[in-house]
């Protein structure tokens, strides 16, 4: 332990203000949905997919799967962070899509999305296309 690990002389460790705990997560994740004539539904995700925002994404994807589209595309090109909760949502969505015979495709071109999928070995579960092509 170094002196930088300790609080400054005469100062106590003070917890962060709690008034931000009730802040809405609207500015952390944005979801939009579109569909085309061929029956493809695209859910575009922008922001961070973490413990707090994953339930919002999960609810949106579940709603789309209940409609049983021909194909569900999850566009993750605008995702800056994909945490373990987000990975879990993607795996659960893949299982639900298979059970409903809905083709699922991820659009991913950023390291923030591809790296967690690679490191966990989950990348092989998904059909992934590059959003830049």
CSV table of C-alpha atoms in Angstrom, one decimal:
chain,number,residue,atom,x,y,z
A,1,UNK,CA,0.0,0.0,0.0
A,2,UNK,CA,1.4,3.4,-0.9
A,3,UNK,CA,0.6,6.8,0.7
A,4,UNK,CA,-1.5,7.6,-2.4
A,5,UNK,CA,-3.8,4.8,-1.3
A,6,UNK,CA,-4.6,6.4,2.0
A,7,UNK,CA,-6.9,9.4,2.6
A,8,UNK,CA,-5.1,12.8,2.9
A,9,UNK,CA,-4.1,13.8,6.5
A,10,UNK,CA,-7.0,15.0,8.5
A,11,UNK,CA,-9.6,14.0,5.8
A,12,UNK,CA,-12.0,11.2,6.1
A,13,UNK,CA,-13.2,9.0,3.2
A,14,UNK,CA,-16.5,10.6,2.3
A,15,UNK,CA,-18.9,8.6,0.2
A,16,UNK,CA,-20.0,10.1,-3.1
A,17,UNK,CA,-23.2,12.2,-2.9
A,18,UNK,CA,-26.3,10.1,-3.1
A,19,UNK,CA,-28.4,12.6,-4.9
A,20,UNK,CA,-27.3,11.2,-8.3
A,21,UNK,CA,-28.5,7.7,-7.3
A,22,UNK,CA,-32.0,8.7,-8.4
A,23,UNK,CA,-30.9,10.1,-11.7
A,24,UNK,CA,-32.7,8.6,-14.8
A,25,UNK,CA,-30.7,6.4,-17.1
A,26,UNK,CA,-32.2,7.9,-20.2
A,27,UNK,CA,-29.0,9.6,-21.1
A,28,UNK,CA,-27.0,6.4,-20.8
A,29,UNK,CA,-28.8,4.3,-23.3
A,30,UNK,CA,-31.0,5.1,-26.3
A,31,UNK,CA,-33.1,2.5,-28.2
A,32,UNK,CA,-34.9,3.0,-31.4
A,33,UNK,CA,-36.8,0.4,-33.5
A,34,UNK,CA,-37.6,0.2,-37.2
A,35,UNK,CA,-39.0,-2.4,-39.4
A,36,UNK,CA,-39.0,-3.0,-43.2
A,37,UNK,CA,-41.4,-4.7,-45.7
A,38,UNK,CA,-39.4,-8.0,-45.5
A,39,UNK,CA,-40.3,-8.5,-41.9
A,40,UNK,CA,-36.9,-7.4,-40.5
A,41,UNK,CA,-37.0,-5.5,-37.2
A,42,UNK,CA,-33.9,-3.5,-36.3
A,43,UNK,CA,-33.3,-2.3,-32.7
A,44,UNK,CA,-30.5,0.3,-32.6
A,45,UNK,CA,-28.7,0.7,-29.4
A,46,UNK,CA,-26.7,3.8,-28.5
A,47,UNK,CA,-24.8,4.3,-25.2
A,48,UNK,CA,-23.7,1.9,-22.5
A,49,UNK,CA,-25.2,-1.5,-21.8
A,50,UNK,CA,-24.5,-2.3,-18.2
A,51,UNK,CA,-26.3,-3.5,-15.1
A,52,UNK,CA,-28.6,-0.5,-15.0
A,53,UNK,CA,-29.5,-0.3,-18.7
A,54,UNK,CA,-29.6,-4.0,-19.6
A,55,UNK,CA,-33.1,-4.5,-18.3
A,56,UNK,CA,-34.3,-1.7,-20.6
A,57,UNK,CA,-32.7,-3.4,-23.6
A,58,UNK,CA,-34.0,-6.8,-22.5
A,59,UNK,CA,-37.6,-5.5,-22.3
A,60,UNK,CA,-37.3,-3.9,-25.8
A,61,UNK,CA,-35.9,-7.0,-27.4
A,62,UNK,CA,-38.5,-9.2,-25.7
A,63,UNK,CA,-41.3,-7.0,-27.0
A,64,UNK,CA,-39.9,-7.3,-30.5
A,65,UNK,CA,-39.5,-11.1,-30.3
A,66,UNK,CA,-43.1,-11.4,-29.1
A,67,UNK,CA,-44.1,-10.0,-32.5
A,68,UNK,CA,-42.2,-12.9,-34.1
A,69,UNK,CA,-40.5,-11.0,-36.9
A,70,UNK,CA,-38.8,-12.9,-39.7
A,71,UNK,CA,-35.5,-11.4,-38.6
A,72,UNK,CA,-34.3,-9.4,-35.6
A,73,UNK,CA,-31.2,-7.2,-36.1
A,74,UNK,CA,-29.6,-5.6,-33.1
A,75,UNK,CA,-27.4,-2.7,-34.2
A,76,UNK,CA,-24.7,-2.2,-31.6
A,77,UNK,CA,-22.5,0.2,-33.6
A,78,UNK,CA,-23.4,3.1,-31.2
A,79,UNK,CA,-22.5,1.1,-28.0
A,80,UNK,CA,-19.6,2.5,-26.1
A,81,UNK,CA,-19.6,-0.1,-23.3
A,82,UNK,CA,-20.9,-3.7,-23.2
A,83,UNK,CA,-20.8,-5.2,-19.7
A,84,UNK,CA,-21.6,-8.7,-18.5
A,85,UNK,CA,-25.3,-7.8,-18.0
A,86,UNK,CA,-25.4,-6.7,-21.6
A,87,UNK,CA,-23.7,-9.9,-22.7
A,88,UNK,CA,-26.3,-11.9,-20.7
A,89,UNK,CA,-29.1,-10.0,-22.5
A,90,UNK,CA,-27.7,-10.9,-25.9
A,91,UNK,CA,-27.4,-14.6,-25.0
A,92,UNK,CA,-30.9,-14.7,-23.6
A,93,UNK,CA,-32.2,-13.0,-26.7
A,94,UNK,CA,-30.4,-15.5,-28.9
A,95,UNK,CA,-32.0,-18.3,-27.1
A,96,UNK,CA,-35.5,-16.7,-27.3
A,97,UNK,CA,-35.0,-16.0,-31.0
A,98,UNK,CA,-34.0,-19.6,-31.7
A,99,UNK,CA,-37.0,-20.9,-29.8
A,100,UNK,CA,-39.3,-18.7,-31.9
A,101,UNK,CA,-37.4,-19.5,-35.2
A,102,UNK,CA,-36.5,-15.8,-35.6
A,103,UNK,CA,-33.1,-15.1,-37.3
A,104,UNK,CA,-30.9,-12.9,-35.1
A,105,UNK,CA,-28.1,-10.8,-36.4
A,106,UNK,CA,-25.8,-8.4,-34.5
A,107,UNK,CA,-24.4,-5.4,-36.2
A,108,UNK,CA,-21.1,-4.6,-34.5
A,109,UNK,CA,-18.1,-2.7,-35.7
A,110,UNK,CA,-16.5,-1.3,-32.5
A,111,UNK,CA,-14.0,-2.9,-30.2
A,112,UNK,CA,-16.3,-2.0,-27.2
A,113,UNK,CA,-18.7,-4.7,-28.5
A,114,UNK,CA,-16.5,-7.2,-30.3
A,115,UNK,CA,-13.9,-7.5,-27.6
A,116,UNK,CA,-16.2,-8.6,-24.7
A,117,UNK,CA,-17.8,-11.1,-27.1
A,118,UNK,CA,-14.4,-12.5,-28.1
A,119,UNK,CA,-12.9,-12.6,-24.6
A,120,UNK,CA,-15.9,-14.6,-23.3
A,121,UNK,CA,-16.1,-16.9,-26.2
A,122,UNK,CA,-19.7,-15.8,-27.0
A,123,UNK,CA,-18.9,-14.4,-30.4
A,124,UNK,CA,-19.4,-17.8,-32.0
A,125,UNK,CA,-23.0,-17.9,-30.8
A,126,UNK,CA,-24.0,-15.0,-33.0
A,127,UNK,CA,-24.2,-14.0,-36.6
A,128,UNK,CA,-22.3,-10.8,-36.7
A,129,UNK,CA,-22.0,-8.3,-39.5
A,130,UNK,CA,-19.8,-5.2,-39.7
A,131,UNK,CA,-21.8,-2.0,-39.6
A,132,UNK,CA,-19.2,-0.3,-41.9
A,133,UNK,CA,-20.0,-2.4,-44.9
